[in-house]
mmCIF file with all atom_site columns, C-alpha atoms and ligand atoms in Angstrom:
data_model
loop_
_atom_site.group_PDB
_atom_site.id
_atom_site.type_symbol
_atom_site.label_atom_id
_atom_site.label_alt_id
_atom_site.label_comp_id
_atom_site.label_asym_id
_atom_site.label_entity_id
_atom_site.label_seq_id
_atom_site.pdbx_PDB_ins_code
_atom_site.Cartn_x
_atom_site.Cartn_y
_atom_site.Cartn_z
_atom_site.occupancy
_atom_site.B_iso_or_equiv
_atom_site.pdbx_formal_charge
_atom_site.auth_seq_id
_atom_site.auth_comp_id
_atom_site.auth_asym_id
_atom_site.auth_atom_id
_atom_site.pdbx_PDB_model_num
ATOM   1   C  CA  . MET V 1 1   ? 0.000  0.000  0.000   1.00 49.00 ? 1   MET V CA  1
ATOM   2   C  CA  . SER V 1 2   ? 1.206  3.475  -0.651  1.00 42.00 ? 2   SER V CA  1
ATOM   3   C  CA  . SER V 1 3   ? 1.652  5.404  2.518   1.00 43.00 ? 3   SER V CA  1
ATOM   4   C  CA  . ASP V 1 4   ? 2.643  8.618  0.800   1.00 45.00 ? 4   ASP V CA  1
ATOM   5   C  CA  . SER V 1 5   ? 0.160  10.646 -1.078  1.00 42.00 ? 5   SER V CA  1
ATOM   6   C  CA  . GLN V 1 6   ? 1.186  11.245 -4.641  1.00 41.00 ? 6   GLN V CA  1
ATOM   7   C  CA  . LEU V 1 7   ? 2.413  14.785 -4.499  1.00 44.00 ? 7   LEU V CA  1
ATOM   8   C  CA  . PRO V 1 8   ? 3.601  16.330 -7.719  1.00 46.00 ? 8   PRO V CA  1
ATOM   9   C  CA  . LEU V 1 9   ? 6.843  16.799 -5.877  1.00 53.00 ? 9   LEU V CA  1
ATOM   10  C  CA  . SER V 1 10  ? 8.246  13.341 -5.644  1.00 63.00 ? 10  SER V CA  1
ATOM   11  C  CA  . SER V 1 11  ? 11.606 14.386 -4.383  1.00 81.00 ? 11  SER V CA  1
ATOM   12  C  CA  . ARG V 1 12  ? 12.970 16.375 -1.545  1.00 91.00 ? 12  ARG V CA  1
ATOM   13  C  CA  . PRO V 1 13  ? 16.466 17.525 -0.787  1.00 94.00 ? 13  PRO V CA  1
ATOM   14  C  CA  . LYS V 1 14  ? 18.360 15.230 1.475   1.00 93.00 ? 14  LYS V CA  1
ATOM   15  C  CA  . GLU V 1 15  ? 21.265 17.580 1.672   1.00 95.00 ? 15  GLU V CA  1
ATOM   16  C  CA  . ILE V 1 16  ? 21.550 21.305 1.167   1.00 95.00 ? 16  ILE V CA  1
ATOM   17  C  CA  . ARG V 1 17  ? 24.982 22.782 1.136   1.00 95.00 ? 17  ARG V CA  1
ATOM   18  C  CA  . ARG V 1 18  ? 25.856 26.426 1.048   1.00 94.00 ? 18  ARG V CA  1
ATOM   19  C  CA  . VAL V 1 19  ? 28.726 27.124 -1.277  1.00 93.00 ? 19  VAL V CA  1
ATOM   20  C  CA  . GLU V 1 20  ? 30.686 30.305 -1.573  1.00 89.00 ? 20  GLU V CA  1
ATOM   21  C  CA  . THR V 1 21  ? 33.537 30.161 -3.976  1.00 91.00 ? 21  THR V CA  1
ATOM   22  C  CA  . ALA V 1 22  ? 34.904 32.606 -6.486  1.00 90.00 ? 22  ALA V CA  1
ATOM   23  C  CA  . ASP V 1 23  ? 32.935 30.836 -9.200  1.00 89.00 ? 23  ASP V CA  1
ATOM   24  C  CA  . PHE V 1 24  ? 29.742 30.023 -7.469  1.00 91.00 ? 24  PHE V CA  1
ATOM   25  C  CA  . HIS V 1 25  ? 27.730 31.507 -4.689  1.00 92.00 ? 25  HIS V CA  1
ATOM   26  C  CA  . GLY V 1 26  ? 24.614 29.643 -3.771  1.00 95.00 ? 26  GLY V CA  1
ATOM   27  C  CA  . LEU V 1 27  ? 23.274 26.282 -2.761  1.00 96.00 ? 27  LEU V CA  1
ATOM   28  C  CA  . LEU V 1 28  ? 24.022 22.771 -3.832  1.00 96.00 ? 28  LEU V CA  1
ATOM   29  C  CA  . LEU V 1 29  ? 21.158 20.374 -3.368  1.00 96.00 ? 29  LEU V CA  1
ATOM   30  C  CA  . GLN V 1 30  ? 21.157 16.612 -3.299  1.00 95.00 ? 30  GLN V CA  1
ATOM   31  C  CA  . TRP V 1 31  ? 17.718 15.177 -3.915  1.00 95.00 ? 31  TRP V CA  1
ATOM   32  C  CA  . THR V 1 32  ? 16.207 11.938 -2.795  1.00 93.00 ? 32  THR V CA  1
ATOM   33  C  CA  . ASP V 1 33  ? 15.726 10.924 -6.409  1.00 91.00 ? 33  ASP V CA  1
ATOM   34  C  CA  . GLY V 1 34  ? 19.462 11.145 -6.924  1.00 92.00 ? 34  GLY V CA  1
ATOM   35  C  CA  . ALA V 1 35  ? 19.532 14.453 -8.730  1.00 93.00 ? 35  ALA V CA  1
ATOM   36  C  CA  . SER V 1 36  ? 22.102 17.010 -7.824  1.00 95.00 ? 36  SER V CA  1
ATOM   37  C  CA  . THR V 1 37  ? 21.289 20.598 -8.582  1.00 96.00 ? 37  THR V CA  1
ATOM   38  C  CA  . SER V 1 38  ? 22.559 24.045 -7.826  1.00 96.00 ? 38  SER V CA  1
ATOM   39  C  CA  . VAL V 1 39  ? 20.955 27.417 -7.540  1.00 96.00 ? 39  VAL V CA  1
ATOM   40  C  CA  . SER V 1 40  ? 22.726 30.720 -7.216  1.00 96.00 ? 40  SER V CA  1
ATOM   41  C  CA  . ALA V 1 41  ? 22.090 33.113 -4.371  1.00 96.00 ? 41  ALA V CA  1
ATOM   42  C  CA  . GLU V 1 42  ? 21.147 35.722 -6.907  1.00 94.00 ? 42  GLU V CA  1
ATOM   43  C  CA  . GLU V 1 43  ? 18.486 33.519 -8.396  1.00 95.00 ? 43  GLU V CA  1
ATOM   44  C  CA  . LEU V 1 44  ? 17.099 32.715 -4.980  1.00 97.00 ? 44  LEU V CA  1
ATOM   45  C  CA  . ARG V 1 45  ? 16.965 36.319 -3.930  1.00 95.00 ? 45  ARG V CA  1
ATOM   46  C  CA  . ARG V 1 46  ? 15.414 37.405 -7.195  1.00 94.00 ? 46  ARG V CA  1
ATOM   47  C  CA  . ASN V 1 47  ? 12.686 34.854 -6.739  1.00 95.00 ? 47  ASN V CA  1
ATOM   48  C  CA  . CYS V 1 48  ? 12.122 35.422 -3.054  1.00 96.00 ? 48  CYS V CA  1
ATOM   49  C  CA  . PRO V 1 49  ? 8.586  34.161 -2.484  1.00 95.00 ? 49  PRO V CA  1
ATOM   50  C  CA  . CYS V 1 50  ? 7.666  36.477 0.372   1.00 95.00 ? 50  CYS V CA  1
ATOM   51  C  CA  . ALA V 1 51  ? 4.794  38.870 -0.054  1.00 93.00 ? 51  ALA V CA  1
ATOM   52  C  CA  . SER V 1 52  ? 6.815  42.049 -0.051  1.00 91.00 ? 52  SER V CA  1
ATOM   53  C  CA  . CYS V 1 53  ? 9.270  40.871 -2.672  1.00 93.00 ? 53  CYS V CA  1
ATOM   54  C  CA  . GLN V 1 54  ? 6.448  39.646 -4.849  1.00 91.00 ? 54  GLN V CA  1
ATOM   55  C  CA  . GLU V 1 55  ? 4.885  43.017 -4.553  1.00 90.00 ? 55  GLU V CA  1
ATOM   56  C  CA  . GLN V 1 56  ? 8.107  44.744 -5.462  1.00 87.00 ? 56  GLN V CA  1
ATOM   57  C  CA  . ARG V 1 57  ? 8.403  42.541 -8.488  1.00 87.00 ? 57  ARG V CA  1
ATOM   58  C  CA  . GLY V 1 58  ? 4.845  43.383 -9.340  1.00 85.00 ? 58  GLY V CA  1
ATOM   59  C  CA  . ASP V 1 59  ? 3.712  39.824 -9.676  1.00 70.00 ? 59  ASP V CA  1
ATOM   60  C  CA  . SER V 1 60  ? 0.940  39.812 -7.145  1.00 58.00 ? 60  SER V CA  1
ATOM   61  C  CA  . SER V 1 61  ? -1.956 37.953 -8.606  1.00 55.00 ? 61  SER V CA  1
ATOM   62  C  CA  . HIS V 1 62  ? -4.461 40.709 -8.153  1.00 51.00 ? 62  HIS V CA  1
ATOM   63  C  CA  . SER V 1 63  ? -3.215 43.559 -10.240 1.00 48.00 ? 63  SER V CA  1
ATOM   64  C  CA  . LYS V 1 64  ? -3.425 46.983 -8.771  1.00 49.00 ? 64  LYS V CA  1
ATOM   65  C  CA  . PRO V 1 65  ? -3.776 50.150 -10.749 1.00 49.00 ? 65  PRO V CA  1
ATOM   66  C  CA  . LEU V 1 66  ? -0.488 51.945 -11.016 1.00 49.00 ? 66  LEU V CA  1
ATOM   67  C  CA  . GLY V 1 67  ? -0.288 55.352 -9.463  1.00 48.00 ? 67  GLY V CA  1
ATOM   68  C  CA  . GLY V 1 68  ? -2.720 54.414 -6.771  1.00 46.00 ? 68  GLY V CA  1
ATOM   69  C  CA  . LYS V 1 69  ? -1.983 54.575 -3.127  1.00 52.00 ? 69  LYS V CA  1
ATOM   70  C  CA  . SER V 1 70  ? 1.713  54.325 -2.745  1.00 55.00 ? 70  SER V CA  1
ATOM   71  C  CA  . SER V 1 71  ? 3.014  51.352 -0.946  1.00 58.00 ? 71  SER V CA  1
ATOM   72  C  CA  . LEU V 1 72  ? 4.171  51.690 2.613   1.00 62.00 ? 72  LEU V CA  1
ATOM   73  C  CA  . LEU V 1 73  ? 6.960  49.369 1.771   1.00 61.00 ? 73  LEU V CA  1
ATOM   74  C  CA  . ARG V 1 74  ? 10.245 50.947 1.099   1.00 58.00 ? 74  ARG V CA  1
ATOM   75  C  CA  . VAL V 1 75  ? 13.092 49.340 -0.635  1.00 57.00 ? 75  VAL V CA  1
ATOM   76  C  CA  . VAL V 1 76  ? 15.773 48.979 1.931   1.00 54.00 ? 76  VAL V CA  1
ATOM   77  C  CA  . SER V 1 77  ? 19.010 50.166 0.561   1.00 65.00 ? 77  SER V CA  1
ATOM   78  C  CA  . ALA V 1 78  ? 21.621 47.554 0.986   1.00 71.00 ? 78  ALA V CA  1
ATOM   79  C  CA  . THR V 1 79  ? 24.550 46.747 -1.125  1.00 81.00 ? 79  THR V CA  1
ATOM   80  C  CA  . VAL V 1 80  ? 24.071 44.019 -3.632  1.00 80.00 ? 80  VAL V CA  1
ATOM   81  C  CA  . GLU V 1 81  ? 26.737 42.094 -1.868  1.00 83.00 ? 81  GLU V CA  1
ATOM   82  C  CA  . GLU V 1 82  ? 24.832 42.257 1.407   1.00 86.00 ? 82  GLU V CA  1
ATOM   83  C  CA  . SER V 1 83  ? 21.522 41.376 -0.087  1.00 88.00 ? 83  SER V CA  1
ATOM   84  C  CA  . LEU V 1 84  ? 22.970 38.321 -1.788  1.00 91.00 ? 84  LEU V CA  1
ATOM   85  C  CA  . ARG V 1 85  ? 24.829 37.001 1.201   1.00 92.00 ? 85  ARG V CA  1
ATOM   86  C  CA  . MET V 1 86  ? 23.102 34.069 2.837   1.00 94.00 ? 86  MET V CA  1
ATOM   87  C  CA  . ASP V 1 87  ? 23.579 34.544 6.538   1.00 93.00 ? 87  ASP V CA  1
ATOM   88  C  CA  . SER V 1 88  ? 21.718 31.474 7.588   1.00 94.00 ? 88  SER V CA  1
ATOM   89  C  CA  . ILE V 1 89  ? 19.503 28.770 6.246   1.00 95.00 ? 89  ILE V CA  1
ATOM   90  C  CA  . TRP V 1 90  ? 17.089 26.668 8.218   1.00 95.00 ? 90  TRP V CA  1
ATOM   91  C  CA  . GLY V 1 91  ? 14.573 23.988 7.564   1.00 94.00 ? 91  GLY V CA  1
ATOM   92  C  CA  . ILE V 1 92  ? 10.898 24.723 7.889   1.00 93.00 ? 92  ILE V CA  1
ATOM   93  C  CA  . GLY V 1 93  ? 8.815  21.682 8.588   1.00 90.00 ? 93  GLY V CA  1
ATOM   94  C  CA  . ASN V 1 94  ? 9.331  19.048 5.988   1.00 89.00 ? 94  ASN V CA  1
ATOM   95  C  CA  . TYR V 1 95  ? 8.630  21.140 2.969   1.00 93.00 ? 95  TYR V CA  1
ATOM   96  C  CA  . ALA V 1 96  ? 10.686 24.303 2.826   1.00 96.00 ? 96  ALA V CA  1
ATOM   97  C  CA  . ILE V 1 97  ? 13.732 26.240 3.886   1.00 96.00 ? 97  ILE V CA  1
ATOM   98  C  CA  . GLY V 1 98  ? 14.062 29.770 5.132   1.00 97.00 ? 98  GLY V CA  1
ATOM   99  C  CA  . ILE V 1 99  ? 16.970 31.996 4.221   1.00 96.00 ? 99  ILE V CA  1
ATOM   100 C  CA  . ARG V 1 100 ? 18.213 34.985 6.118   1.00 96.00 ? 100 ARG V CA  1
ATOM   101 C  CA  . TRP V 1 101 ? 20.025 37.378 3.845   1.00 95.00 ? 101 TRP V CA  1
ATOM   102 C  CA  . GLY V 1 102 ? 22.872 39.705 4.700   1.00 94.00 ? 102 GLY V CA  1
ATOM   103 C  CA  . ASP V 1 103 ? 20.587 42.711 4.654   1.00 92.00 ? 103 ASP V CA  1
ATOM   104 C  CA  . GLY V 1 104 ? 18.363 41.158 7.302   1.00 94.00 ? 104 GLY V CA  1
ATOM   105 C  CA  . HIS V 1 105 ? 15.633 39.975 4.977   1.00 95.00 ? 105 HIS V CA  1
ATOM   106 C  CA  . GLU V 1 106 ? 14.299 36.668 6.221   1.00 96.00 ? 106 GLU V CA  1
ATOM   107 C  CA  . THR V 1 107 ? 10.643 36.406 5.387   1.00 95.00 ? 107 THR V CA  1
ATOM   108 C  CA  . GLY V 1 108 ? 11.107 34.336 2.277   1.00 94.00 ? 108 GLY V CA  1
ATOM   109 C  CA  . ILE V 1 109 ? 10.158 30.697 2.615   1.00 96.00 ? 109 ILE V CA  1
ATOM   110 C  CA  . TYR V 1 110 ? 11.345 28.512 -0.215  1.00 97.00 ? 110 TYR V CA  1
ATOM   111 C  CA  . PRO V 1 111 ? 9.325  25.352 -0.664  1.00 96.00 ? 111 PRO V CA  1
ATOM   112 C  CA  . PHE V 1 112 ? 11.311 22.423 -1.986  1.00 95.00 ? 112 PHE V CA  1
ATOM   113 C  CA  . SER V 1 113 ? 9.310  22.528 -5.176  1.00 93.00 ? 113 SER V CA  1
ATOM   114 C  CA  . LEU V 1 114 ? 10.460 26.096 -5.787  1.00 95.00 ? 114 LEU V CA  1
ATOM   115 C  CA  . LEU V 1 115 ? 14.055 25.183 -5.044  1.00 96.00 ? 115 LEU V CA  1
ATOM   116 C  CA  . ARG V 1 116 ? 13.843 22.413 -7.545  1.00 94.00 ? 116 ARG V CA  1
ATOM   117 C  CA  . GLU V 1 117 ? 12.290 24.720 -10.081 1.00 94.00 ? 117 GLU V CA  1
ATOM   118 C  CA  . LEU V 1 118 ? 14.938 27.408 -9.662  1.00 96.00 ? 118 LEU V CA  1
ATOM   119 C  CA  . SER V 1 119 ? 17.893 25.103 -9.527  1.00 94.00 ? 119 SER V CA  1
ATOM   120 C  CA  . GLN V 1 120 ? 19.648 23.467 -12.397 1.00 89.00 ? 120 GLN V CA  1
ATOM   121 C  CA  . THR V 1 121 ? 21.415 20.222 -12.779 1.00 87.00 ? 121 THR V CA  1
ATOM   122 C  CA  . SER V 1 122 ? 24.661 20.908 -11.118 1.00 72.00 ? 122 SER V CA  1
ATOM   123 C  CA  . SER V 1 123 ? 28.049 20.909 -12.655 1.00 60.00 ? 123 SER V CA  1
ATOM   124 C  CA  . VAL V 1 124 ? 29.509 22.310 -9.481  1.00 52.00 ? 124 VAL V CA  1
ATOM   125 C  CA  . LYS V 1 125 ? 30.999 19.647 -7.290  1.00 54.00 ? 125 LYS V CA  1
HETATM 126 ZN ZN1 . ZN  G 2 .   ? 11.391 38.579 0.166   1.00 97.50 ? 201 ZN  G ZN1 1
#
């Protein structure tokens, strides 16, 4: 009998490693299906799934008229270097990781499915 429900996501990371080298800055992921992928910090930050980043990117599902009430959110000025530095990474339940960035941003929760989507088959070892 199948104890697991058939989620579209059949794989989860069994190991997530933070890598910071001259060539690559991001995460290496080993998946339970044997795949090994990598995703750059830049890609992760650019696709931060938290509400405020989505709003800044303008991809909230309900479109708002431009020029309306201005958002209370302000873009925090941080250097690119800061905003792309991963200060810490932690697991959230059994489905996601959280990342705290160098500029203090930590509201993004990255479900494994998103990580898999953003990452590419790794050539980095
Ligand atoms: Zn965010």
